[in-house]
Each structure stands twice: as structure tokens, then as C-alpha cells.
Short mmCIF file of C-alpha atoms in Angstrom, two decimals:
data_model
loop_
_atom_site.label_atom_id
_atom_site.label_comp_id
_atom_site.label_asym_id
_atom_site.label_seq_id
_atom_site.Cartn_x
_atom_site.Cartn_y
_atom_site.Cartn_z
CA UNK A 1337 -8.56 8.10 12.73
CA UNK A 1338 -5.73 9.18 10.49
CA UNK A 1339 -3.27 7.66 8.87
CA UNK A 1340 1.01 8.01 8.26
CA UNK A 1341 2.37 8.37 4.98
CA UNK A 1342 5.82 7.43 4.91
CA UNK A 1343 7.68 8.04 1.87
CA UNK A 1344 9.81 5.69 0.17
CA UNK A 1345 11.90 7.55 -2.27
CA UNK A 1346 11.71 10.77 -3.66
CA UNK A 1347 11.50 12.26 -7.98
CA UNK A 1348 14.56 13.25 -9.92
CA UNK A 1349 13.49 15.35 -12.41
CA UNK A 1350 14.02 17.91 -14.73
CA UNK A 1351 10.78 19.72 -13.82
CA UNK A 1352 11.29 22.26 -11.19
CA UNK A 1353 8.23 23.96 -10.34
CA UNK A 1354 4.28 23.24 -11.32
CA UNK A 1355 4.66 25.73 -13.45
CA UNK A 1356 6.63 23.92 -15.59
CA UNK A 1357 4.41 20.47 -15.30
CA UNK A 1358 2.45 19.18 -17.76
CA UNK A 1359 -1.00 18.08 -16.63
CA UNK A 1360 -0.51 14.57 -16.98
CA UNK A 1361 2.59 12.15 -17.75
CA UNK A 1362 1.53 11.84 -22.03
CA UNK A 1363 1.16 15.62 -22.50
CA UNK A 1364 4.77 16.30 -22.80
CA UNK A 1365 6.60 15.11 -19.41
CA UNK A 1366 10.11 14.17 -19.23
CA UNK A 1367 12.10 11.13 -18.72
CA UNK A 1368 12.45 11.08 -14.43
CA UNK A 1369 14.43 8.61 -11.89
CA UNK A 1370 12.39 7.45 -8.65
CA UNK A 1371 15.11 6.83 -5.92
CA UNK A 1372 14.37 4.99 -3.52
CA UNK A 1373 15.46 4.88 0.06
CA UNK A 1374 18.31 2.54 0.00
CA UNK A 1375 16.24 0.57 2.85
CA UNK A 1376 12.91 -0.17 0.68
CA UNK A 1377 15.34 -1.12 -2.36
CA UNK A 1378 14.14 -5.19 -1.53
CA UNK A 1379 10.64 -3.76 -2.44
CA UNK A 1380 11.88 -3.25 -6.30
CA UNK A 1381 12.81 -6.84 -6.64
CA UNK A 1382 11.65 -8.45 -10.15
CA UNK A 1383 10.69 -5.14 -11.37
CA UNK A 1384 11.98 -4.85 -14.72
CA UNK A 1385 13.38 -2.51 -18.04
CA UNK A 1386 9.60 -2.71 -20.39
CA UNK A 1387 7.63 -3.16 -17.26
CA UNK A 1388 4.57 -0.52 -17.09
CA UNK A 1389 4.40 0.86 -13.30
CA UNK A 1390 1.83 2.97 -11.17
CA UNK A 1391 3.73 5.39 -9.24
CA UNK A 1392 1.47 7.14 -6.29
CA UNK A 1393 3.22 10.11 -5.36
CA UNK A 1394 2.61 12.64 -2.57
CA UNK A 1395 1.95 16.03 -4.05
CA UNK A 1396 3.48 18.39 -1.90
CA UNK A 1397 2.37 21.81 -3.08
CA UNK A 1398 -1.03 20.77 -3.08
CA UNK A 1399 -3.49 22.48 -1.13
CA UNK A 1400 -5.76 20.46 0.70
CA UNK A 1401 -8.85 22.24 1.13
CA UNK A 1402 -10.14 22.78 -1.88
CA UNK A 1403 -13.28 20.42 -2.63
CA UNK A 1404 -14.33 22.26 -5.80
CA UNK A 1405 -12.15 23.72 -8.68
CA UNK A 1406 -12.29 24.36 -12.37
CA UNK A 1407 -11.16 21.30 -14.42
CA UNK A 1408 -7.77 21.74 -15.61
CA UNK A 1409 -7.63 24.93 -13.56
CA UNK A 1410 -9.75 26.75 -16.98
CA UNK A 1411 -11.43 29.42 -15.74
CA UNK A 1412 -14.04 29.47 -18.59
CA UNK A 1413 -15.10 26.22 -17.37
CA UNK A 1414 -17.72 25.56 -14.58
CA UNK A 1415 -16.61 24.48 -11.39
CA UNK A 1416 -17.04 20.30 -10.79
CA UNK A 1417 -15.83 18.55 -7.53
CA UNK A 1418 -12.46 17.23 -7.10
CA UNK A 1419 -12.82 13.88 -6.96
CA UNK A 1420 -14.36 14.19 -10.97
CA UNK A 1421 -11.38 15.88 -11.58
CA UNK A 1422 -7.64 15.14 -11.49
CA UNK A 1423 -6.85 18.20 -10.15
CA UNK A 1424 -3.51 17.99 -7.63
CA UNK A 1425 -5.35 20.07 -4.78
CA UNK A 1426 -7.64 17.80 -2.71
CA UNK A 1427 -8.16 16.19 0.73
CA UNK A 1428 -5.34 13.63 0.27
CA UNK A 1429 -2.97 14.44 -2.47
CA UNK A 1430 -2.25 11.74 -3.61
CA UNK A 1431 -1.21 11.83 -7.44
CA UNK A 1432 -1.11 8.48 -10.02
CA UNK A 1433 1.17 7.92 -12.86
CA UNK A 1434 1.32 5.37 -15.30
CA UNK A 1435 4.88 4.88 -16.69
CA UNK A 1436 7.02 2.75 -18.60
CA UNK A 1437 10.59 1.27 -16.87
CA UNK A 1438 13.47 2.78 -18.94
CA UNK A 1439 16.73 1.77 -16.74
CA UNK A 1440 17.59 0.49 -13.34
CA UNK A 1441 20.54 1.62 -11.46
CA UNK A 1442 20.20 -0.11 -8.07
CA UNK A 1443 17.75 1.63 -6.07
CA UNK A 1444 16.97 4.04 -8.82
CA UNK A 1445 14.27 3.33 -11.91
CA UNK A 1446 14.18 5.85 -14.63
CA UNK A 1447 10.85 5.89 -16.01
CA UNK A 1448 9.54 7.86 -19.47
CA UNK A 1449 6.58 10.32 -18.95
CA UNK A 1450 6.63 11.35 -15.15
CA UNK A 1451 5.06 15.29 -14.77
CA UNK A 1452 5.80 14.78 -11.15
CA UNK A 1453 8.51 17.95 -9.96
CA UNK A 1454 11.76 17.52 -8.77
CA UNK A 1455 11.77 16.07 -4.89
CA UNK A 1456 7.93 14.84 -4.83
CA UNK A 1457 7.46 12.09 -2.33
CA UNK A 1458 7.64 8.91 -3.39
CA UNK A 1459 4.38 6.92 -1.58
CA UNK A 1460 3.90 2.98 -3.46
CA UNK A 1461 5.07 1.48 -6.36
CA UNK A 1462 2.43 -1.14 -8.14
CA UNK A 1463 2.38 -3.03 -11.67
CA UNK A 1464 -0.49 -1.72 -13.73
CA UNK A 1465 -3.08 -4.34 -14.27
CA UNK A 1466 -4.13 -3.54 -17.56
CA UNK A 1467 -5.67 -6.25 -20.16
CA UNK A 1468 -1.57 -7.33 -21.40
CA UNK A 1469 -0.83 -7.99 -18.04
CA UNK A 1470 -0.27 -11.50 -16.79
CA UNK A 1471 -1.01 -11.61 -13.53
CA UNK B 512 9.39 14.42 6.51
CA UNK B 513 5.90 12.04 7.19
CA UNK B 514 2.32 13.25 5.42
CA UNK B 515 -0.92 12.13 7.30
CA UNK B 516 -4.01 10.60 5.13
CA UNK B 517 -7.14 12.53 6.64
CA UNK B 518 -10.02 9.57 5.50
CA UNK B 519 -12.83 11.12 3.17
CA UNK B 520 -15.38 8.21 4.49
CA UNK B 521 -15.41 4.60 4.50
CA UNK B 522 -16.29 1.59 2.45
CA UNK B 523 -20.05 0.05 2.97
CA UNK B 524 -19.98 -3.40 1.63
CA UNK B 525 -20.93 -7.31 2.10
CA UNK B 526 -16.76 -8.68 2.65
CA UNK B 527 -16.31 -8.68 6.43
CA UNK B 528 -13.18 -9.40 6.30
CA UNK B 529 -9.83 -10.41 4.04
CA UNK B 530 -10.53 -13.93 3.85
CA UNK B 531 -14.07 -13.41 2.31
CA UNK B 532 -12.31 -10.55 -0.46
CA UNK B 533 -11.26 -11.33 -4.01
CA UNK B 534 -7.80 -10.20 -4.83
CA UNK B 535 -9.18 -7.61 -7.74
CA UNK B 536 -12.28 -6.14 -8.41
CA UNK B 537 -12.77 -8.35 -11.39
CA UNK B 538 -12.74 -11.58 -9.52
CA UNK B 539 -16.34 -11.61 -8.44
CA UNK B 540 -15.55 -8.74 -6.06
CA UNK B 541 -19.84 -7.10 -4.84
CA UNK B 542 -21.19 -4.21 -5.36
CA UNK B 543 -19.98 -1.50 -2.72
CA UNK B 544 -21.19 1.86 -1.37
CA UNK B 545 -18.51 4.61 -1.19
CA UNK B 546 -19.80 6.40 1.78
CA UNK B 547 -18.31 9.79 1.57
CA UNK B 548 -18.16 12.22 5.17
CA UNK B 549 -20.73 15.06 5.04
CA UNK B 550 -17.63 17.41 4.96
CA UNK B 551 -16.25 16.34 1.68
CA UNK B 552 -19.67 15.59 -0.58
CA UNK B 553 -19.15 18.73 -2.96
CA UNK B 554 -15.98 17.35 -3.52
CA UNK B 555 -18.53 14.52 -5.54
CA UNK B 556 -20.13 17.38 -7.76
CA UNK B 557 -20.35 16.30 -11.41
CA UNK B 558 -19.92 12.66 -10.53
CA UNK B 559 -22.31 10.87 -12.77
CA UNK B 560 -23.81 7.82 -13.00
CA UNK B 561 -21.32 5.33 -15.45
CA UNK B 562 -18.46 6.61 -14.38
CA UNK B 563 -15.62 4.93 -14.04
CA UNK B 564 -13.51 6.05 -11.44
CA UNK B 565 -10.22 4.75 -9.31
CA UNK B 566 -10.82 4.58 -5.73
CA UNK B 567 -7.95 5.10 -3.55
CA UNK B 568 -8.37 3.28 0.11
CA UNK B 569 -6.32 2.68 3.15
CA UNK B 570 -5.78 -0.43 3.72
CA UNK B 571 -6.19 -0.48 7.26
CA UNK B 572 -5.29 -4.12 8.01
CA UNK B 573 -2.20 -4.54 6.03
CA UNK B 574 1.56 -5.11 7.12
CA UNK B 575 3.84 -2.07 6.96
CA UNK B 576 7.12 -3.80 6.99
CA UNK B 577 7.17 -6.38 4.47
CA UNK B 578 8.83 -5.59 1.92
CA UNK B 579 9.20 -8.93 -0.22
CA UNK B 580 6.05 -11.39 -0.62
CA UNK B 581 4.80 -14.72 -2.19
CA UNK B 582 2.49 -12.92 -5.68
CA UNK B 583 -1.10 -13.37 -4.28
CA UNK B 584 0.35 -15.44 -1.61
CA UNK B 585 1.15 -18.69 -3.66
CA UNK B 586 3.76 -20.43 -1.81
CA UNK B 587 4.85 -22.14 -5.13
CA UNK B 588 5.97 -18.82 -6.26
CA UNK B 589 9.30 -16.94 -5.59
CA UNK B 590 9.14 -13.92 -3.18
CA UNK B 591 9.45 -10.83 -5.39
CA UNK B 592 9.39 -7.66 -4.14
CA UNK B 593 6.08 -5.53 -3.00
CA UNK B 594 6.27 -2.79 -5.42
CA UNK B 595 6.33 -5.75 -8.05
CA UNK B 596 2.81 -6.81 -7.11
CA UNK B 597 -0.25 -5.36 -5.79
CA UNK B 598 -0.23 -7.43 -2.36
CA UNK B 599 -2.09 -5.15 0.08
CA UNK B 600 1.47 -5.10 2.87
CA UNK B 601 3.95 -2.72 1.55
CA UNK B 602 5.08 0.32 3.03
CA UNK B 603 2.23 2.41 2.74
CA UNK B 604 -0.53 0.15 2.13
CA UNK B 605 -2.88 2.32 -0.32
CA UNK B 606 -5.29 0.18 -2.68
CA UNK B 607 -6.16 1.14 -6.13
CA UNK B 608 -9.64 -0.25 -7.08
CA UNK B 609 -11.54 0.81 -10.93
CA UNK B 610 -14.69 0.42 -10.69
CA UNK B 611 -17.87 1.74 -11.99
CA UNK B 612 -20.81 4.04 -10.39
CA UNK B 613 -23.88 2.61 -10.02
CA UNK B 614 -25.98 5.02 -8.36
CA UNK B 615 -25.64 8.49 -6.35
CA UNK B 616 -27.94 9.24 -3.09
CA UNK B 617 -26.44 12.66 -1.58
CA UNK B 618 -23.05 11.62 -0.39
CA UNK B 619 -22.83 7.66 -0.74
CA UNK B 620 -21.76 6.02 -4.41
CA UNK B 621 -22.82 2.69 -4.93
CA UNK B 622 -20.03 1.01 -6.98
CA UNK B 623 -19.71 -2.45 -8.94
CA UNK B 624 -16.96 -4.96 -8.04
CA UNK B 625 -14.86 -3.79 -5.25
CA UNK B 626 -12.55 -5.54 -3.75
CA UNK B 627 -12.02 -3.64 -0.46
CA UNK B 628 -13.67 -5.01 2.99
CA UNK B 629 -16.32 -3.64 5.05
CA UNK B 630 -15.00 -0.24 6.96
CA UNK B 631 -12.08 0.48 4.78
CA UNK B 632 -11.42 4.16 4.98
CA UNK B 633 -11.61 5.76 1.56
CA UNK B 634 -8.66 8.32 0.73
CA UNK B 635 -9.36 9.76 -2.40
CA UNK B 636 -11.59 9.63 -5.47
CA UNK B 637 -10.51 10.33 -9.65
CA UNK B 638 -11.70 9.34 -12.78
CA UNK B 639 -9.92 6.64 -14.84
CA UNK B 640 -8.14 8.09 -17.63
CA UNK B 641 -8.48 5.53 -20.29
CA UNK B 642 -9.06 6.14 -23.79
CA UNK B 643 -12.53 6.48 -23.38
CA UNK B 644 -12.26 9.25 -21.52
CA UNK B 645 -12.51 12.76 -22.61
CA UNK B 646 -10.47 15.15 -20.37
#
């Protein structure tokens, strides 16, 4: 059984290639827009400027077979499995980012601290549950 | 452009089905067993005991097309849209579940408190980055 990701949106971002990514969104990563597909936009509805987001991405350059790697791709370091890693190559690519709402232009949210590239696939949108969350 | 989710392995666990789960792990959800497919166990390697990790899962029975919703289905509450809660229908219905490891035999993790029903196919598998963690 598989399963169909559609995407909903796609990054805006400075960041053009992974070789210009930080590792994760607080280690230097630019201010990025998510645009949604104009027909999803009903999906952003009561998300607000403040509001702290996980965006799941689909990471399109990853490679998928790889079920061991060095963490942080440092060679001097012994190989672990990827799922104790947050390495982008793995079965199902999906990558997680916690970021803050900055602005909302329609179907657009620009969000601080994204190291997603240019034109990754957007997948979900959720609030982060975290303990200053009312749910 | 359309990506497809390959499962890793499924979800082992007492909830039989959506009307017997919590909405979050935290709200009495059981211990689970992450049940991982032969294929992908290195991918495990240097998963410990204490972890905490975020388990990504598809959730197989949700709604693809709804894109506004009732929060946690309280009909006293005004439909906001999906990416503005963590209802399990939204476009691609992908759960996010912390929880922590509780014991490793070969490829099956028992976890505590997760919220995800009996059979759920497991898509991916990476440690919480909180604080606490050293990366």
C-alpha cells in the first residue's frame, strides 16, 4: 500500500540550492513565504501574524535510499540510522520546521527561520503544540 | 507534480479504531509498538532507549478534502481552517506524534502515549529537537 502526496503550496526563498541551507531553521535561515495553492487558501483560515507553525515539507533532492548516514553529513563521525538523525535523505522525505508567522498576504505566509530551498513542496500546515499553546 | 509515501511499517497498539483514540498523545493516549519493515531496521541504528522522538504516520482513515473544520470537532466552536488545527482531515493527512521509547526488540519500538490507532502505517521516524537535545 502506498500513499499520494499532494502538495499544497510551494517555498519562496532566498536559498537556492542545499548548498546554501543551513541544517536547521535557528542556525542561520532566512525569512521565506509558503504560497499556497490559491484552492487550499480556506485551509489558512484563523492562522495568524505571532502564531508558531509546523511546516512539513517534501524534500525534493533527497535521496531515498539511504537508511544509514553520518549525522550532520560529518564524516569523522560514525555512521547512526536515519531515523536518529535529521538527515534530509530517507525513505519518506519528509522535512519539519518550526516557525514563527511574520505577514500574511492572502494565500501567502511569510515565516522567519525556514532552511527549506526555493520551490520545496509544500505537504501540511499544523499549529505547534508546545506548553504556551492553548489548545 | 504528486510524491508517493512508501510506509516504513505500521502501528501495533490497543485503539481499534478513532472513536476509542485520544486527540494527543498526552490525553491518556497507551503505550504503542512502532513496528518497523525488516527492510528499513538499520535505518533504527543508534536509537536508544529514552528517546524522544516524533513519529510521522499516515493517517489512513482521514478526509482529503476538507479543508475547514469544527477544532477537535466541538460544534460550539467556529470552523477555522485545517492548517489552523491538528484535526487528522486535511489535504495530506500526516500525524505528528512525540513520544518516548520504551524498549527496542530488533525492529519494533515500544513507545509511551500514542495517539495513532491500530494498523496506522508509519512514514518516518526523527528525534525531537528540543532543548534537551544535543545535536
Amino acid at each position: 500500500m502506498t500513499y499520494l502526496v499532494k502538495p499544497v503550496g510551494h517555498v519562496e526563498s532566498s536559498l537556492r540550492s542545499l548548498d546554501d541551507a543551513p541544517r536547521q531553521g535557528d542556525e542561520g535561515a532566512p525569512t521565506a513565504w509558503l504560497v499556497l495553492d490559491a484552492a487550499v487558501a480556506p485551509a489558512l483560515e484563523a492562522i495568524g501574524v505571532g502564531d508558531e507553525l509546523v511546516v512539513l515539507t517534501w524534500l525534493h533532492e533527497a535521496q531515498r535510499d539511504q537508511l544509514r548516514v553520518h549525522p550532520r553529513g560529518d564524516l569523522s563521525r560514525p555512521v547512526v540510522g536515519v531515523f536518529a538523525t535529521r538527515a534530509p535523505s530517507r525513505p519518506n522525505p519528509i522535512g519539519l520546521h518550526t516557525v514563527r508567522v511574520l505577514a500574511i498576504d492572502g494565500s501567502r505566509v511569510q515565516v522567519a527561520d525556514l532552511e527549506a530551498i526555493d520551490g520545496t513542496p509544500l505537504v501540511d500546515i499544523k499549529p505547534a503544540l508546545g506548553p504556551l499553546d492553548s489548545r
